[in-house]
Coordinates of C-alpha atoms in Angstrom, one line a residue:
X713 CA -13.5 -17.6 -37.9
X714 CA -11.5 -17.4 -34.7
X715 CA -10.2 -20.6 -33.1
X716 CA -12.8 -22.6 -31.1
X717 CA -10.7 -25.3 -29.4
X718 CA -7.5 -24.2 -27.5
X719 CA -6.0 -23.7 -24.1
X720 CA -5.4 -20.2 -22.9
X721 CA -3.6 -18.9 -19.7
X722 CA -3.7 -15.7 -17.7
X723 CA -2.1 -14.6 -14.4
X724 CA -2.9 -12.3 -11.6
X725 CA -0.8 -10.9 -8.8
X726 CA -1.9 -9.9 -5.3
X727 CA -2.0 -6.4 -3.7
X728 CA 1.3 -7.3 -1.9
X729 CA 3.2 -8.0 -5.1
X730 CA 5.9 -5.3 -5.2
X731 CA 4.6 -3.8 -8.5
X732 CA 1.0 -3.8 -7.1
X733 CA 2.2 -2.1 -3.9
X734 CA 3.6 0.6 -6.0
X735 CA 0.4 0.9 -8.0
X736 CA -1.5 1.2 -4.7
X737 CA 0.7 4.0 -3.4
X738 CA 0.5 5.9 -6.7
X739 CA -3.3 5.6 -6.8
X740 CA -3.6 6.6 -3.2
X741 CA -1.7 9.8 -3.9
X742 CA -4.0 10.4 -6.8
X743 CA -7.1 9.9 -4.6
X744 CA -5.7 12.3 -2.0
X745 CA -5.2 15.1 -4.6
X746 CA -8.7 14.5 -6.1
X747 CA -10.2 14.8 -2.6
X748 CA -8.7 18.2 -2.3
X749 CA -9.6 19.3 -5.9
X750 CA -11.6 17.3 -8.5
X751 CA -9.5 18.8 -11.3
X752 CA -6.1 18.0 -9.7
X753 CA -3.4 16.9 -12.1
X754 CA -1.4 13.8 -11.0
X755 CA 1.1 11.6 -12.8
X756 CA 2.7 9.7 -9.8
X757 CA 5.2 6.9 -10.1
X758 CA 6.4 4.8 -7.2
X759 CA 9.5 2.6 -6.8
X760 CA 9.9 0.1 -3.9
X761 CA 12.8 -2.0 -2.8
X762 CA 14.1 -3.4 0.5
X763 CA 13.5 -0.8 3.2
X764 CA 12.7 2.0 0.8
X765 CA 9.9 3.6 -1.2
X766 CA 10.7 6.4 -3.7
X767 CA 7.8 8.5 -5.1
X768 CA 8.1 10.9 -8.1
X769 CA 6.3 12.6 -10.9
X770 CA 4.1 15.6 -11.6
X771 CA 1.2 17.0 -9.6
X772 CA -0.8 20.2 -9.9
X773 CA -3.4 22.1 -7.9
X774 CA -4.9 25.5 -8.5
X775 CA -4.0 26.6 -5.0
X776 CA -0.3 26.6 -4.3
X777 CA -0.8 26.6 -0.5
X778 CA -2.9 23.4 -0.8
X779 CA -0.2 21.9 -3.0
X780 CA 2.4 22.6 -0.4
X781 CA 0.3 21.0 2.2
X782 CA -0.3 17.9 0.1
X783 CA 3.4 17.5 -0.4
X784 CA 3.8 17.1 3.3
X785 CA 1.2 14.3 3.5
X786 CA 2.9 11.9 0.9
X787 CA 4.9 10.1 3.6
X788 CA 1.8 9.3 5.6
X789 CA -0.2 8.2 2.5
X790 CA 2.6 5.7 1.5
X791 CA 2.9 4.2 5.0
X792 CA -0.9 3.8 5.3
X793 CA -0.9 1.8 2.1
X794 CA 2.0 -0.4 3.2
X795 CA 0.3 -1.0 6.6
X796 CA -3.1 -1.9 5.0
X797 CA -1.5 -4.3 2.6
X798 CA 0.2 -5.9 5.7
X799 CA 3.9 -5.5 5.5
X800 CA 5.6 -5.7 8.9
X801 CA 8.8 -7.5 7.9
X802 CA 12.2 -6.7 9.3
X803 CA 13.4 -5.4 6.0
X804 CA 10.2 -3.9 4.8
X805 CA 7.9 -2.4 7.5
X806 CA 5.4 0.3 7.1
X807 CA 6.7 2.2 10.1
X808 CA 10.4 2.0 9.5
X809 CA 11.0 2.0 5.7
X810 CA 12.4 5.2 4.2
X811 CA 9.9 7.2 2.1
X812 CA 11.4 9.7 -0.4
X813 CA 9.2 12.2 -2.1
X814 CA 10.3 13.7 -5.4
X815 CA 6.9 14.9 -6.7
X816 CA 7.0 18.3 -8.4
X817 CA 4.6 20.7 -10.1
X818 CA 3.2 19.7 -13.5
X819 CA 5.0 20.9 -16.6
X820 CA 3.3 24.0 -18.1
X821 CA 4.0 22.6 -21.5
X822 CA 1.8 19.5 -20.8
X823 CA -0.8 21.6 -18.9
X824 CA -1.4 24.0 -21.9
X825 CA -3.0 21.3 -24.0
X826 CA -5.0 19.7 -21.3
X827 CA -6.3 23.1 -20.1
X828 CA -7.9 23.5 -23.5
X829 CA -9.8 20.1 -22.9
X830 CA -7.4 18.2 -25.1
X831 CA -6.0 14.8 -24.4
X832 CA -3.1 14.6 -21.9
X833 CA -1.0 12.6 -24.3
X834 CA -1.1 10.8 -27.7
X835 CA -1.8 7.1 -27.6
X836 CA -4.1 4.1 -28.5
X837 CA -6.4 2.5 -26.0
X838 CA -8.3 -0.8 -26.2
X839 CA -11.5 -2.1 -24.6
X840 CA -12.7 -5.7 -24.7
X841 CA -15.8 -7.7 -23.6
X842 CA -16.9 -11.3 -24.1
X843 CA -19.8 -13.5 -23.0
X844 CA -17.4 -16.0 -21.3
X845 CA -18.3 -14.9 -17.8
X846 CA -21.2 -13.0 -16.2
X847 CA -18.8 -10.0 -15.8
X848 CA -18.2 -10.0 -19.6
X849 CA -14.5 -10.8 -19.0
X850 CA -12.2 -13.5 -20.3
X851 CA -12.5 -16.4 -17.8
X852 CA -8.7 -17.1 -17.2
X853 CA -8.0 -13.6 -15.9
X854 CA -11.3 -13.3 -14.0
X855 CA -10.7 -16.5 -12.1
X856 CA -7.0 -15.7 -11.5
X857 CA -8.1 -12.5 -9.8
X858 CA -10.9 -14.2 -7.9
X859 CA -8.5 -16.7 -6.3
X860 CA -6.2 -14.0 -5.0
X861 CA -9.1 -11.9 -3.7
X862 CA -10.4 -14.9 -1.8
X863 CA -6.9 -15.6 -0.3
X864 CA -6.7 -11.9 0.6
X865 CA -10.0 -12.2 2.6
X866 CA -8.7 -15.3 4.4
X867 CA -5.4 -13.7 5.3
X868 CA -6.9 -10.4 6.5
X869 CA -9.7 -12.0 8.4
X870 CA -7.2 -14.0 10.4
X871 CA -8.6 -17.3 9.1
X872 CA -5.2 -18.1 7.6
X873 CA -2.6 -16.4 9.8
X874 CA 0.5 -17.9 8.1
X875 CA -0.3 -16.4 4.7
X876 CA 1.6 -13.2 3.8
X877 CA 0.8 -10.4 1.3
X878 CA 2.9 -11.3 -1.8
X879 CA 1.2 -13.8 -4.1
X880 CA 0.7 -14.8 -7.8
X881 CA -1.9 -17.0 -9.5
X882 CA -2.1 -18.4 -13.0
X883 CA -5.0 -20.4 -14.6
X884 CA -4.9 -22.4 -17.8
X885 CA -8.3 -23.1 -19.3
X886 CA -9.2 -25.4 -22.1
X887 CA -11.8 -24.2 -24.5
X888 CA -14.2 -26.2 -26.6
X889 CA -16.4 -24.5 -29.2
X890 CA -15.1 -21.2 -27.9
X891 CA -16.3 -21.8 -24.3
X892 CA -14.1 -22.6 -21.3
X893 CA -14.7 -26.2 -20.1
X894 CA -11.7 -27.4 -18.1
X895 CA -8.9 -26.1 -15.9
X896 CA -5.7 -27.8 -17.2
X897 CA -3.4 -26.3 -14.7
X898 CA -3.4 -24.1 -11.5
X899 CA -0.3 -22.2 -10.4
X900 CA -0.2 -20.4 -7.1
X901 CA 2.8 -19.0 -5.3
X902 CA 2.1 -17.3 -2.0
X903 CA 4.4 -15.8 0.6
X904 CA 4.1 -17.6 4.0
X905 CA 5.3 -17.1 7.5
X906 CA 7.6 -20.0 8.4
X907 CA 10.6 -21.6 6.8
X908 CA 9.5 -25.1 7.7
X909 CA 6.2 -24.8 5.7
X910 CA 6.5 -27.1 2.7
X911 CA 4.7 -26.8 -0.7
X912 CA 2.4 -29.5 0.5
X913 CA 1.6 -27.5 3.6
X914 CA 0.7 -24.5 1.6
X915 CA -1.4 -26.5 -0.8
X916 CA -3.4 -27.8 2.1
X917 CA -4.1 -24.2 3.1
X918 CA -5.0 -22.7 -0.3
X919 CA -6.7 -25.6 -2.1
X920 CA -10.1 -25.3 -0.4
X921 CA -10.2 -21.6 -1.3
X922 CA -9.2 -22.3 -4.9
X923 CA -11.9 -25.0 -5.2
X924 CA -14.4 -22.6 -3.7
X925 CA -13.8 -20.0 -6.4
X926 CA -13.5 -22.2 -9.5
X927 CA -16.5 -24.0 -11.0
X928 CA -16.4 -27.6 -9.6
X929 CA -16.8 -29.3 -13.0
X930 CA -13.8 -27.5 -14.4
X931 CA -11.4 -29.3 -12.0
X932 CA -10.6 -33.0 -12.7
X933 CA -8.1 -35.6 -11.8
X934 CA -6.1 -34.4 -14.8
X935 CA -5.8 -30.8 -13.6
X936 CA -2.2 -30.0 -12.7
X937 CA -1.5 -28.3 -9.4
X938 CA 1.6 -26.2 -8.9
X939 CA 1.5 -24.7 -5.5
X940 CA 4.7 -22.8 -4.4
X941 CA 6.6 -25.0 -6.9
X942 CA 10.0 -23.6 -5.9
X943 CA 9.5 -24.4 -2.2
X944 CA 10.0 -21.9 0.5
X945 CA 8.6 -18.4 -0.1
X946 CA 9.1 -16.4 3.2
X947 CA 11.1 -13.4 1.8
X948 CA 8.6 -11.5 -0.3
X949 CA 7.4 -8.1 -1.3
X950 CA 9.9 -5.3 -2.0
X951 CA 12.4 -7.1 0.2
X952 CA 12.5 -10.0 -2.2
X953 CA 12.1 -8.1 -5.5
X954 CA 11.9 -4.4 -6.5
X955 CA 8.5 -3.0 -7.5
X956 CA 7.5 -0.2 -9.9
X957 CA 4.2 1.5 -10.9
X958 CA 2.7 0.4 -14.1
X959 CA 4.5 -2.9 -14.7
X960 CA 1.4 -5.2 -14.6
X961 CA -0.6 -3.7 -17.4
X962 CA -1.8 -7.1 -18.7
X963 CA -2.9 -8.2 -15.3
X964 CA -4.7 -4.9 -15.0
X965 CA -6.7 -5.5 -18.2
X966 CA -7.6 -8.7 -20.0
X967 CA -4.9 -11.2 -19.2
X968 CA -3.6 -11.1 -22.7
X969 CA -6.9 -12.1 -24.3
X970 CA -7.2 -8.7 -25.9
X971 CA -4.7 -6.0 -27.2
X972 CA -3.3 -3.4 -24.8
X973 CA -2.3 0.1 -26.0
X974 CA 0.8 0.1 -23.8
X975 CA 0.0 2.8 -21.3
X976 CA -0.4 2.0 -17.6
X977 CA -3.3 3.3 -15.5
X978 CA -2.2 3.7 -11.9
X979 CA -1.1 7.1 -10.6
X980 CA -2.6 9.0 -13.6
X981 CA -5.5 11.5 -13.2
X982 CA -8.4 11.1 -15.7
X983 CA -7.1 13.8 -18.1
X984 CA -4.6 11.2 -19.1
X985 CA -6.4 9.2 -21.8
X986 CA -4.1 6.2 -21.1
X987 CA -6.5 5.7 -18.2
X988 CA -9.8 7.4 -19.0
X989 CA -10.1 6.4 -22.6
X990 CA -9.2 2.8 -21.8
X991 CA -12.0 2.8 -19.3
X992 CA -14.3 4.3 -21.9
X993 CA -13.3 1.7 -24.4
X994 CA -14.1 -1.1 -21.9
X995 CA -17.4 0.6 -21.1
X996 CA -18.4 0.7 -24.7
X997 CA -17.3 -2.8 -25.6
X998 CA -19.1 -4.2 -22.6
X999 CA -22.3 -2.4 -23.6
X1000 CA -22.0 -3.6 -27.2
X1001 CA -21.8 -7.2 -26.0
X1002 CA -24.6 -6.8 -23.4
X1003 CA -26.9 -5.3 -26.0
X1004 CA -26.6 -8.4 -28.2
X1005 CA -24.8 -6.8 -31.0
X1006 CA -21.9 -9.3 -30.7
X1007 CA -20.6 -12.1 -28.4
X1008 CA -17.1 -10.5 -28.4
X1009 CA -16.0 -7.0 -29.0
X1010 CA -12.6 -5.3 -29.2
X1011 CA -12.8 -1.5 -29.4
X1012 CA -9.8 0.8 -30.1
X1013 CA -9.7 4.6 -29.5
X1014 CA -6.8 6.9 -30.5
X1015 CA -5.8 10.4 -29.4
X1016 CA -3.3 13.2 -30.0
X1017 CA -2.0 15.4 -27.2
X1018 CA -3.9 18.6 -26.9
X1019 CA -6.6 17.4 -29.3
X1020 CA -10.1 16.8 -27.9
X1021 CA -11.8 14.4 -30.3
X1022 CA -10.6 10.9 -30.9
X1023 CA -8.7 10.5 -34.1
X1024 CA -10.2 7.1 -34.8
X1025 CA -12.7 4.5 -33.5
X1026 CA -12.2 0.9 -34.5
X1027 CA -14.4 -2.1 -33.6
X1028 CA -13.7 -5.8 -34.2
X1029 CA -16.5 -8.3 -33.2
X1030 CA -14.4 -11.3 -34.2
X1031 CA -17.0 -12.8 -36.5
X1032 CA -19.7 -12.7 -33.8
X1033 CA -21.4 -9.4 -34.7
X1034 CA -25.1 -9.2 -35.9
X1035 CA -24.4 -6.0 -37.7
X1036 CA -21.3 -4.7 -39.6
X1037 CA -18.5 -3.3 -37.4
X1038 CA -18.7 0.1 -39.1
X1039 CA -22.3 0.4 -38.0
X1040 CA -21.2 -0.2 -34.4
X1041 CA -18.4 2.3 -34.7
X1042 CA -20.9 5.0 -35.7
X1043 CA -23.3 3.9 -32.9
X1044 CA -20.7 4.2 -30.1
X1045 CA -19.6 7.6 -31.3
X1046 CA -23.3 8.7 -31.2
X1047 CA -24.1 7.5 -27.7
X1048 CA -21.1 8.9 -25.8
X1049 CA -19.0 12.1 -26.0
X1050 CA -15.5 10.6 -26.4
X1051 CA -13.5 13.8 -25.8
X1052 CA -11.4 13.6 -22.6
X1053 CA -13.8 16.0 -20.9
X1054 CA -16.8 14.1 -22.2
X1055 CA -15.4 10.8 -20.8
X1056 CA -14.6 12.3 -17.4
X1057 CA -18.1 13.8 -17.2
X1058 CA -20.0 10.7 -18.4
X1059 CA -18.2 8.3 -16.1
X1060 CA -17.7 10.7 -13.2
X1061 CA -14.0 10.2 -13.1
X1062 CA -12.9 13.3 -11.2
X1063 CA -13.4 11.5 -7.9
X1064 CA -11.1 9.7 -5.4
X1065 CA -12.1 6.2 -6.7
X1066 CA -8.7 4.8 -7.9
X1067 CA -6.8 3.1 -5.0
X1068 CA -9.4 0.3 -5.1
X1069 CA -8.5 -0.4 -8.7
X1070 CA -4.8 -1.0 -8.1
X1071 CA -5.1 -4.7 -7.5
X1072 CA -7.3 -7.6 -8.8
X1073 CA -8.1 -5.9 -12.1
X1074 CA -9.5 -2.6 -13.4
X1075 CA -12.3 -4.4 -15.2
X1076 CA -14.9 -7.1 -14.4
X1077 CA -15.7 -5.4 -11.1
X1078 CA -19.2 -4.3 -9.9
X1079 CA -20.1 -0.6 -10.2
X1080 CA -20.1 1.0 -6.8
X1081 CA -22.5 3.6 -5.2
X1082 CA -19.8 6.3 -4.9
X1083 CA -18.9 6.1 -8.6
X1084 CA -16.2 3.4 -8.4
X1085 CA -15.9 1.2 -11.5
X1086 CA -18.5 3.4 -13.2
X1087 CA -17.1 2.1 -16.5
X1088 CA -18.6 -1.3 -15.7
X1089 CA -22.2 0.0 -15.9
X1090 CA -24.6 -1.4 -18.5
X1091 CA -26.6 1.8 -19.1
X1092 CA -25.9 2.2 -22.8
X1093 CA -27.6 -0.9 -23.9
X1094 CA -30.9 0.6 -25.1
X1095 CA -29.1 3.6 -26.6
X1096 CA -26.9 1.4 -28.7
X1097 CA -29.8 -0.7 -29.9
X1098 CA -31.6 2.5 -30.9
X1099 CA -28.5 3.9 -32.6
X1100 CA -28.0 0.7 -34.6

């Protein structure tokens, strides 16, 4: 039996965090290539520091002329991302920062396995779902994301003109009987415009939005508030700290409430099972819980480079399952083709739907009409029930 009474903490970071800015650029490059060709190959990494963005990695298109044309658009893609996030600082401005492009054509040795419908790499991928929230996500990470999304809306609408793009949130939740009942601490650090703004000033700005997002009965007089606890936070973004694609993998997934296989998502096309199989694992775990087969589900998939079928499927329902785990393992294998091609087809992943995933979590989002967040659908519930 898993623990029922405990306190658990998760964090999120905003789209203006240096690592998330890099994720955004990498995924925007991916979307641009997928717009040109649904089977484009992209493994794009971005590095950002004061006044500079460096982009590198592998890309591939079937048409070399289109590939050459795309290479010429990378500078504009990066600047558009920086501008949309909102960086117009003296030392990091969308219009004046240096953008260096070192993308090159995909290795033929990697392509040979993928071209035969095999996985783009070896690896293990995890999916997770729980009944803690309506989104079937762990509450600490879901609410940490929600706070920053709400502050983003206030900043971009002009309602809070002194807020700036770089921010981090952290929520500690106390659980009783396995359910979240109280926020024990709230941590928020947000970049702001003026040196003379104190921590108290920033709290006065952000507290109403935080209270708007969190359930009112979770906040009490005992809840600790840590708002900009170090004081002034005017220098932010890549001017304050370097950023790199793929450094926020726990923020991207379940906030530490579930295992992570280790591979990052952003900048990778869906032939890379680091991304597509992690999406499939979340999709299956969520449908398992939604179907009533368990209250919590962790699902692992494993692959070998160049090999199509998964090497293993593992399910753990943490003592909450109504049928044995091996029955669920057989059921999920029967309701979805878990080869890389099968995943891409089932979830419609060969589309430019990835830039939107680069901040505020890849999971716990609503499926969108154009195929975005397709892995959050609940369309396998009846099939799973029948298979079991």
